[in-house]
């Protein structure tokens, strides 16, 4: 029974042998009944594990808050992640760059198979019915950042968007774009593609290391338009349907989809129903259209998401206009969605899903992000410590630095200049950690000084001042040159007028004298 449950291929052969050798077919029926019961127990066990993990995270966050308060009172360094969280470090899996590379098997799980994979809410419940999701973000939702978000309330993570063709053709790209661990679950791997043949081959490679494969139909960026994928497939419904259907029919793990809404509700509902009918077992909906790229200018259409949720029979996730835990609850209530995705806001506050809040939201009318005081620096320090165990590209680290503490670097310009002068190929996590701790001390000094400020006052760097001085000098030189040119034209015009008068006097005949 255990062989059949955990190793389906071996189990299938055992089933055939039993069918031909066991005289009493009742034993064979018991075999299947016990196997099904084990599967039900597995789902229940995962739910219990998710609840226990959430309780542990809640207790850890409370301890972290007390530790931060004690450290501030004693004017000491902030608590490290190892002191506020149970330190469990898993071995990292990466695809091998060559045949000689060691393959870490810890994160490998035998996929359930096409015939045995779960559908719809059964699939969702098998992952623990995760409510708070780390959205897929290019170069930003890497393993270390997913781990940081999980520590502070996130219950499911997406990989960064993976280009299916590059994933198939380049071993270097595979190794750089995807990494995971045995503890990095539940996990959805997101691909962008427009060719079902390429997508299925790429998805099969990654299937043993994730719970499901997501297809990106929501990216509105220019690169997606050039590559004809993401939100630009909204004009090509047959391709969207073919991509989902191929994965649903041949992939050994469930397929999910992330979509955007159209301008009108009728088309939006038809599109969402087509995505479900093609085989998507979970649909994440961004409540903005393809043209509404700037989140600050357009509100997400929660009403459309609500209607989609009412029409579909699979789990629906809401995405858009969630900047705090309170707004996440408001979105869930307004849309009836089964979960929340967050992207940009989560970059500024990876603890957005923490309950109670990692830091209390502002009460003076300011936006909940970026975080004020030392909150963003504390999260940055924790992220850097995670990177020591789960390395991330320096480009990703730098991006997270700017999102978490960039508003403070606008005032503490010496730290910004130091960061900008660092070379990614030679910088170490230890040096970045030292930089972050010094930044925290500077922010704390501002917070506890006579000013008592928790928000920065932007200041221009010497480089910016020099650039502005040079631009002003350039403008002054242009203006002076223009004045000289105008003066010369005026002189020439006056000179021309004098010469004309002289010629007129010479050419005019003098009256005859008497």
Coordinates of C-alpha atoms in Angstrom, one line a residue:
X1 CA 0.0 0.0 0.0
X2 CA 2.8 2.4 0.9
X3 CA 4.6 1.6 -2.3
X4 CA 1.5 2.3 -4.4
X5 CA 0.8 5.5 -2.5
X6 CA 4.3 7.0 -2.6
X7 CA 5.7 5.4 -5.7
X8 CA 2.8 5.2 -8.3
X9 CA 4.9 3.6 -11.1
X10 CA 6.1 0.7 -8.9
X11 CA 2.6 0.6 -7.4
X12 CA 1.1 0.1 -10.8
X13 CA 3.3 -2.9 -11.4
X14 CA 2.4 -4.3 -8.0
X15 CA -1.3 -3.9 -8.8
X16 CA -0.9 -5.9 -12.0
X17 CA 0.9 -8.7 -10.2
X18 CA -1.7 -8.8 -7.5
X19 CA -4.5 -8.8 -10.1
X20 CA -3.1 -12.0 -11.7
X21 CA -2.0 -13.8 -8.6
X22 CA -4.4 -13.0 -5.8
X23 CA -7.4 -15.4 -6.0
X24 CA -9.6 -13.3 -3.7
X25 CA -10.3 -10.1 -5.5
X26 CA -11.6 -8.7 -2.2
X27 CA -8.0 -8.3 -1.1
X28 CA -7.3 -6.2 -4.2
X29 CA -10.3 -3.9 -3.4
X30 CA -9.1 -3.5 0.1
X31 CA -5.7 -2.6 -1.4
X32 CA -7.3 0.4 -3.2
X33 CA -9.5 1.4 -0.3
X34 CA -6.5 1.7 2.1
X35 CA -4.5 3.6 -0.5
X36 CA -7.3 6.1 -0.9
X37 CA -7.6 6.5 2.8
X38 CA -3.9 7.1 3.0
X39 CA -4.3 9.9 0.5
X40 CA -7.0 11.5 2.6
X41 CA -4.8 11.3 5.7
X42 CA -2.0 12.9 3.7
X43 CA -4.2 15.9 2.9
X44 CA -5.3 16.2 6.6
X45 CA -1.7 15.9 7.7
X46 CA -0.6 18.7 5.4
X47 CA -3.5 20.9 6.8
X48 CA -2.3 20.2 10.3
X49 CA 1.2 21.0 9.4
X50 CA 0.2 24.3 7.8
X51 CA -1.7 25.3 10.9
X52 CA 1.2 24.4 13.2
X53 CA 3.6 26.3 10.9
X54 CA 1.3 29.4 11.1
X55 CA 1.2 29.1 14.9
X56 CA 4.9 28.8 15.1
X57 CA 5.4 31.8 12.8
X58 CA 2.9 33.9 15.0
X59 CA 4.9 33.0 18.1
X60 CA 8.2 33.8 16.4
X61 CA 6.9 37.2 15.2
X62 CA 5.8 38.1 18.8
X63 CA 9.2 37.1 20.1
X64 CA 10.9 39.1 17.4
X65 CA 8.9 42.2 18.3
X66 CA 9.8 41.9 22.0
X67 CA 13.4 41.3 21.0
X68 CA 13.5 44.4 18.8
X69 CA 12.0 46.5 21.6
X70 CA 14.6 45.2 24.1
X71 CA 17.4 45.8 21.6
X72 CA 16.3 49.4 21.0
X73 CA 16.0 50.0 24.7
X74 CA 19.5 48.7 25.3
X75 CA 20.8 50.5 22.1
X76 CA 22.0 47.1 20.8
X77 CA 22.1 45.5 17.4
X78 CA 18.7 44.2 16.2
X79 CA 18.0 40.5 16.7
X80 CA 19.1 38.2 13.9
X81 CA 16.9 35.8 12.1
X82 CA 18.6 32.9 13.8
X83 CA 17.5 34.3 17.2
X84 CA 13.9 35.0 16.3
X85 CA 13.1 32.0 14.1
X86 CA 13.8 28.3 14.4
X87 CA 16.8 27.9 12.3
X88 CA 16.2 25.1 9.8
X89 CA 18.5 25.2 6.8
X90 CA 17.7 22.8 3.9
X91 CA 20.0 21.9 1.2
X92 CA 19.4 23.9 -2.0
X93 CA 18.4 22.2 -5.2
X94 CA 19.6 23.7 -8.5
X95 CA 19.5 22.2 -11.9
X96 CA 23.0 20.9 -12.8
X97 CA 25.2 23.0 -15.1
X98 CA 27.1 19.9 -16.2
X99 CA 27.0 16.1 -15.7
X100 CA 29.7 16.4 -12.9
X101 CA 27.5 18.6 -10.7
X102 CA 26.0 17.0 -7.6
X103 CA 22.2 16.9 -7.6
X104 CA 20.4 17.5 -4.3
X105 CA 17.5 15.1 -4.2
X106 CA 16.0 16.4 -0.9
X107 CA 13.5 18.7 -2.8
X108 CA 12.4 15.9 -5.2
X109 CA 8.9 14.5 -4.9
X110 CA 7.5 11.9 -7.2
X111 CA 4.7 13.7 -9.1
X112 CA 1.2 12.1 -8.7
X113 CA 0.9 11.5 -12.4
X114 CA -1.6 12.6 -15.0
X115 CA -4.4 10.2 -13.9
X116 CA -3.8 10.6 -10.2
X117 CA -3.2 14.4 -9.9
X118 CA -5.8 16.3 -7.9
X119 CA -8.2 18.8 -9.4
X120 CA -9.7 22.1 -8.3
X121 CA -10.4 22.5 -4.6
X122 CA -8.9 19.0 -3.8
X123 CA -5.6 20.3 -5.2
X124 CA -5.9 23.5 -3.3
X125 CA -6.7 21.7 0.0
X126 CA -3.8 19.3 -0.5
X127 CA -1.5 22.4 -0.3
X128 CA -3.2 23.4 3.0
X129 CA -5.7 25.9 1.4
X130 CA -3.0 28.6 1.3
X131 CA -4.5 32.1 1.6
X132 CA -1.5 34.5 1.3
X133 CA 0.6 34.1 -1.8
X134 CA 4.0 35.5 -2.9
X135 CA 3.3 36.6 -6.5
X136 CA 5.7 35.7 -9.3
X137 CA 8.1 38.6 -9.9
X138 CA 11.0 38.7 -12.4
X139 CA 14.3 38.4 -10.5
X140 CA 12.5 39.2 -7.2
X141 CA 10.5 36.2 -5.9
X142 CA 13.6 34.0 -5.6
X143 CA 14.1 31.4 -2.9
X144 CA 15.6 33.7 -0.3
X145 CA 12.8 36.2 -0.6
X146 CA 10.1 33.5 -0.6
X147 CA 11.7 32.2 2.7
X148 CA 11.5 35.7 4.2
X149 CA 7.9 36.1 3.2
X150 CA 7.0 32.6 4.5
X151 CA 8.5 33.5 7.9
X152 CA 6.1 36.4 8.1
X153 CA 2.8 35.0 7.1
X154 CA 2.9 34.0 3.4
X155 CA 1.6 30.5 2.9
X156 CA 2.5 29.8 -0.8
X157 CA 5.2 31.1 -3.1
X158 CA 5.6 31.4 -6.9
X159 CA 8.9 31.2 -8.6
X160 CA 10.1 34.2 -10.7
X161 CA 8.6 34.1 -14.2
X162 CA 10.6 31.5 -16.2
X163 CA 11.0 31.7 -20.0
X164 CA 10.1 28.2 -21.2
X165 CA 12.3 28.1 -24.3
X166 CA 15.4 29.4 -22.5
X167 CA 14.7 26.9 -19.7
X168 CA 14.7 24.1 -22.2
X169 CA 17.8 25.3 -24.2
X170 CA 20.2 26.7 -21.6
X171 CA 21.6 24.7 -18.7
X172 CA 23.1 27.9 -17.3
X173 CA 19.6 29.7 -17.4
X174 CA 18.0 26.7 -15.6
X175 CA 20.6 26.8 -12.9
X176 CA 20.3 30.6 -12.4
X177 CA 16.5 31.0 -12.6
X178 CA 15.3 28.2 -10.4
X179 CA 16.3 27.0 -6.9
X180 CA 14.3 25.4 -4.1
X181 CA 14.5 23.3 -1.0
X182 CA 12.5 20.6 0.7
X183 CA 11.0 23.3 2.9
X184 CA 10.0 25.6 0.0
X185 CA 6.5 24.2 -0.2
X186 CA 3.8 24.7 -1.4
X187 CA 5.4 26.1 -4.5
X188 CA 4.1 27.0 -8.0
X189 CA 6.6 27.3 -10.8
X190 CA 5.5 30.0 -13.3
X191 CA 6.4 29.9 -17.0
X192 CA 5.8 32.3 -19.9
X193 CA 5.4 30.6 -23.3
X194 CA 3.4 30.6 -26.6
X195 CA 4.3 27.1 -27.8
X196 CA 2.6 24.1 -26.2
X197 CA 5.4 21.7 -27.3
X198 CA 8.1 23.8 -25.7
X199 CA 6.1 24.5 -22.5
X200 CA 5.2 20.9 -21.8
X201 CA 8.8 19.8 -22.0
X202 CA 10.0 22.6 -19.7
X203 CA 7.2 21.9 -17.3
X204 CA 7.9 18.2 -17.1
X205 CA 11.5 19.0 -16.0
X206 CA 10.4 21.1 -13.1
X207 CA 7.3 19.1 -12.1
X208 CA 9.1 17.0 -9.4
X209 CA 10.2 20.1 -7.6
X210 CA 6.9 22.0 -7.3
X211 CA 3.3 21.5 -6.5
X212 CA 2.0 22.8 -9.7
X213 CA 2.9 24.8 -12.9
X214 CA 1.5 28.2 -13.5
X215 CA 1.2 29.9 -16.9
X216 CA 1.7 33.6 -17.1
X217 CA -1.1 35.4 -19.0
X218 CA -0.8 38.6 -17.0
X219 CA 2.6 40.2 -17.8
X220 CA 1.9 43.6 -19.5
X221 CA 5.5 44.7 -20.0
X222 CA 7.1 45.5 -23.4
X223 CA 9.3 42.5 -23.3
X224 CA 6.1 40.3 -23.2
X225 CA 4.8 42.1 -26.2
X226 CA 8.0 41.5 -28.1
X227 CA 8.0 37.8 -27.1
X228 CA 4.2 37.4 -27.7
X229 CA 3.5 35.9 -24.2
X230 CA 1.9 37.1 -21.0
X231 CA -1.0 39.5 -21.2
X232 CA -0.5 39.8 -25.0
X233 CA -1.9 36.4 -25.5
X234 CA -5.3 37.8 -24.4
X235 CA -5.8 38.6 -28.1
X236 CA -5.1 34.9 -29.0
X237 CA -7.6 32.7 -27.1
X238 CA -6.8 29.5 -29.1
X239 CA -3.2 29.7 -28.0
X240 CA -4.2 30.3 -24.4
X241 CA -6.5 27.3 -24.5
X242 CA -3.9 25.1 -26.2
X243 CA -1.2 25.9 -23.6
X244 CA -3.4 25.1 -20.6
X245 CA -5.0 22.0 -22.2
X246 CA -1.7 20.5 -23.2
X247 CA -0.4 20.8 -19.6
X248 CA -3.6 19.5 -18.1
X249 CA -3.6 16.4 -20.3
X250 CA 0.1 15.5 -20.1
X251 CA 1.7 17.2 -17.0
X252 CA 2.0 15.0 -13.9
X253 CA 1.1 17.9 -11.6
X254 CA -1.8 20.4 -11.9
X255 CA -1.7 23.5 -14.1
X256 CA -2.8 26.9 -12.9
X257 CA -3.1 30.3 -14.7
X258 CA -2.6 34.0 -13.8
X259 CA -4.8 36.4 -15.9
X260 CA -5.9 40.0 -16.2
X261 CA -9.3 41.4 -16.7
X262 CA -10.7 43.1 -19.9
X263 CA -12.4 46.5 -20.0
X264 CA -15.9 44.9 -20.0
X265 CA -17.3 42.3 -17.6
X266 CA -18.8 40.0 -20.3
X267 CA -15.5 39.4 -22.1
X268 CA -13.7 39.0 -18.8
X269 CA -16.1 36.3 -17.7
X270 CA -15.9 34.4 -21.0
X271 CA -12.1 34.5 -20.9
X272 CA -12.0 33.2 -17.3
X273 CA -14.5 30.4 -18.1
X274 CA -12.4 29.4 -21.1
X275 CA -9.3 29.3 -18.9
X276 CA -11.1 27.0 -16.4
X277 CA -12.6 24.8 -19.1
X278 CA -9.2 24.3 -20.7
X279 CA -7.9 22.7 -17.5
X280 CA -6.6 25.4 -15.1
X281 CA -7.1 24.1 -11.5
X282 CA -6.6 27.5 -9.9
X283 CA -7.0 31.0 -11.5
X284 CA -5.3 34.1 -10.1
X285 CA -6.9 37.3 -11.3
X286 CA -5.2 40.7 -11.5
X287 CA -7.9 43.3 -11.3
X288 CA -6.4 45.6 -13.9
X289 CA -6.4 45.5 -17.7
X290 CA -3.3 45.0 -19.8
X291 CA -3.1 48.8 -20.5
X292 CA -3.3 49.7 -16.8
X293 CA 0.4 49.1 -15.9
X294 CA 0.8 51.8 -13.2
X295 CA -0.7 50.6 -10.0
X296 CA -0.6 54.1 -8.5
X297 CA -2.8 55.5 -11.3
X298 CA -5.5 52.7 -11.6
X299 CA -7.5 50.9 -8.9
X300 CA -7.9 47.2 -9.2
X301 CA -11.4 46.1 -10.2
X302 CA -12.4 44.0 -7.2
X303 CA -16.0 43.8 -8.6
X304 CA -14.8 41.9 -11.6
X305 CA -12.8 39.5 -9.5
X306 CA -15.9 38.9 -7.3
X307 CA -18.0 38.0 -10.4
X308 CA -15.2 35.7 -11.7
X309 CA -15.2 34.0 -8.3
X310 CA -19.0 33.5 -8.4
X311 CA -18.8 32.0 -11.9
X312 CA -15.8 29.6 -11.6
X313 CA -15.8 26.2 -9.8
X314 CA -12.0 26.2 -9.2
X315 CA -10.2 28.3 -6.5
X316 CA -9.8 32.0 -7.4
X317 CA -7.0 34.3 -6.1
X318 CA -7.3 38.1 -6.1
X319 CA -4.4 40.4 -7.0
X320 CA -4.3 44.2 -6.8
X321 CA -4.5 47.1 -4.3
X322 CA -3.3 45.1 -1.3
X323 CA -0.7 47.1 0.6
X324 CA -1.3 45.9 4.2
X325 CA -2.8 43.0 6.1
X326 CA -6.0 45.0 6.7
X327 CA -6.4 45.7 3.0
X328 CA -5.8 41.9 2.3
X329 CA -8.7 41.1 4.6
X330 CA -10.9 43.8 2.9
X331 CA -10.1 42.3 -0.5
X332 CA -11.0 38.8 0.6
X333 CA -14.3 40.1 2.0
X334 CA -15.1 42.2 -1.0
X335 CA -14.2 39.5 -3.7
X336 CA -14.9 36.3 -1.8
X337 CA -11.6 35.0 -3.3
X338 CA -9.9 32.0 -1.9
X339 CA -6.6 33.7 -1.5
X340 CA -4.5 36.9 -2.1
X341 CA -1.5 37.5 -4.3
X342 CA 0.8 40.4 -3.6
X343 CA 3.7 41.6 -5.8
X344 CA 5.0 45.2 -5.6
X345 CA 3.7 45.9 -2.1
X346 CA 5.3 42.7 -0.8
X347 CA 8.6 43.9 -2.1
X348 CA 8.3 47.0 0.2
X349 CA 6.9 45.0 3.1
X350 CA 7.7 41.2 3.0
X351 CA 5.8 40.9 6.3
X352 CA 2.6 42.3 4.7
X353 CA 0.8 39.0 5.5
X354 CA 1.9 38.8 9.2
X355 CA -0.9 38.7 11.7
X356 CA -0.5 40.6 14.0
X357 CA 1.3 43.1 11.8
X358 CA 5.1 43.0 12.0
X359 CA 5.0 46.8 12.6
X360 CA 1.8 48.7 13.3
X361 CA 0.5 50.6 10.3
X362 CA 0.7 54.4 10.3
X363 CA -2.2 56.3 11.9
X364 CA -1.3 59.7 10.5
X365 CA -2.7 59.3 7.1
X366 CA 0.5 58.1 5.4
X367 CA 0.5 55.1 3.1
X368 CA 1.4 51.7 4.7
X369 CA 4.4 51.4 2.5
X370 CA 7.3 52.1 2.4
X371 CA 7.7 51.1 6.1
X372 CA 8.7 53.8 8.4
X373 CA 11.3 53.8 11.2
X374 CA 13.7 50.8 11.2
X375 CA 11.1 48.3 10.0
X376 CA 12.4 48.0 6.5
X377 CA 16.0 47.8 7.6
X378 CA 15.2 45.0 10.1
X379 CA 13.5 43.0 7.3
X380 CA 16.5 43.7 5.0
X381 CA 18.9 42.4 7.6
X382 CA 16.9 39.2 8.0
X383 CA 16.8 38.8 4.2
X384 CA 20.6 39.2 3.9
X385 CA 21.0 36.6 6.6
X386 CA 18.8 34.2 4.7
X387 CA 20.9 34.8 1.6
X388 CA 23.9 33.4 3.4
X389 CA 22.1 30.0 3.5
X390 CA 20.2 30.4 0.2
X391 CA 22.3 32.5 -2.1
X392 CA 20.7 35.0 -4.5
X393 CA 22.1 36.9 -7.4
X394 CA 23.5 40.3 -6.5
X395 CA 21.0 41.9 -8.9
X396 CA 18.1 40.5 -6.9
X397 CA 19.7 41.5 -3.6
X398 CA 20.3 45.1 -4.8
X399 CA 16.7 45.2 -6.0
X400 CA 15.4 44.2 -2.6
X401 CA 17.7 46.7 -0.9
X402 CA 16.2 49.6 -2.9
X403 CA 12.6 48.4 -2.3
X404 CA 13.1 48.0 1.4
X405 CA 15.2 51.0 2.4
X406 CA 15.5 53.1 -0.8
X407 CA 13.4 55.8 0.9
X408 CA 16.0 56.2 3.6
X409 CA 18.8 56.2 1.1
X410 CA 17.3 59.4 -0.3
X411 CA 18.4 61.1 3.0
X412 CA 21.4 59.1 4.1
X413 CA 23.1 59.6 0.8
X414 CA 26.5 58.4 2.0
X415 CA 25.0 54.9 2.3
X416 CA 23.5 55.2 -1.2
X417 CA 26.9 56.2 -2.7
X418 CA 28.5 53.3 -0.9
X419 CA 25.9 50.9 -2.3
X420 CA 26.2 52.3 -5.8
X421 CA 30.0 52.0 -5.8
X422 CA 29.9 48.3 -4.8
X423 CA 30.8 45.7 -7.5
X424 CA 28.4 42.8 -7.6
X425 CA 31.1 40.3 -8.6
X426 CA 33.2 41.0 -5.5
X427 CA 30.8 42.1 -2.8
X428 CA 30.0 39.6 -0.1
X429 CA 26.9 39.0 2.0
X430 CA 29.0 39.8 5.1
X431 CA 29.9 43.3 3.8
X432 CA 26.3 43.9 2.8
X433 CA 25.1 42.8 6.2
X434 CA 27.6 45.2 7.9
X435 CA 26.3 48.0 5.6
X436 CA 22.7 47.2 6.6
X437 CA 23.5 47.2 10.3
X438 CA 25.3 50.6 10.0
X439 CA 22.3 51.9 8.1
X440 CA 20.0 50.8 10.9
X441 CA 22.0 52.6 13.5
X442 CA 21.8 55.8 11.4
X443 CA 18.0 55.4 11.0
X444 CA 17.6 54.7 14.7
X445 CA 19.7 57.7 15.6
X446 CA 17.3 59.9 13.6
X447 CA 14.3 58.2 15.2
X448 CA 15.6 58.8 18.7
X449 CA 17.1 62.2 18.2
X450 CA 15.4 65.5 19.1
X451 CA 13.6 65.4 15.7
X452 CA 12.0 62.1 16.5
X453 CA 11.4 61.4 12.9
X454 CA 10.3 58.0 11.5
X455 CA 10.3 59.1 7.9
X456 CA 13.2 60.4 5.8
X457 CA 13.7 63.9 4.4
X458 CA 15.2 63.4 0.9
X459 CA 18.6 65.0 0.4
X460 CA 20.5 65.4 -2.8
X461 CA 23.9 63.8 -3.1
X462 CA 27.1 65.6 -4.0
X463 CA 27.0 64.0 -7.3
X464 CA 23.4 65.2 -7.9
X465 CA 24.3 68.7 -6.7
X466 CA 27.4 68.7 -9.0
X467 CA 25.2 67.5 -11.9
X468 CA 22.7 70.2 -11.3
X469 CA 25.4 72.8 -11.0
X470 CA 26.9 71.6 -14.3
X471 CA 23.4 71.7 -15.9
X472 CA 22.8 75.2 -14.6
X473 CA 26.2 76.4 -15.9
X474 CA 25.3 74.8 -19.3
X475 CA 22.0 76.7 -19.3
X476 CA 23.7 79.9 -18.4
X477 CA 26.3 79.5 -21.1
X478 CA 23.5 78.8 -23.7
X479 CA 21.6 81.9 -22.5
X480 CA 24.8 84.0 -22.7
X481 CA 25.5 82.7 -26.2
X482 CA 22.0 83.6 -27.2
X483 CA 22.3 87.1 -25.8
X484 CA 25.6 87.6 -27.7
X485 CA 23.9 86.3 -30.9
X486 CA 20.9 88.6 -30.4
X487 CA 23.2 91.6 -29.7
X488 CA 25.3 90.9 -32.9
X489 CA 22.1 90.7 -35.0
X490 CA 21.0 94.0 -33.5
X491 CA 24.3 95.6 -34.3
X492 CA 24.2 94.2 -37.8
X493 CA 20.7 95.5 -38.3
X494 CA 21.6 98.9 -37.0
X495 CA 24.7 99.0 -39.2
X496 CA 22.7 98.0 -42.2
X497 CA 20.2 100.8 -41.4
X498 CA 23.0 103.4 -41.2
X499 CA 24.5 102.3 -44.6
X500 CA 21.1 102.5 -46.2
X501 CA 20.6 106.0 -45.0
X502 CA 24.0 107.1 -46.3
X503 CA 23.3 105.6 -49.7
X504 CA 20.0 107.3 -49.8
X505 CA 21.7 110.7 -49.0
X506 CA 24.3 110.1 -51.8
X507 CA 21.8 108.9 -54.4
X508 CA 19.3 111.7 -53.7
X509 CA 19.9 114.5 -56.3
X510 CA 20.7 117.9 -54.8
X511 CA 18.5 120.8 -55.7
X512 CA 20.0 123.2 -58.2
X513 CA 21.4 126.5 -56.8
X514 CA 20.2 129.8 -58.1

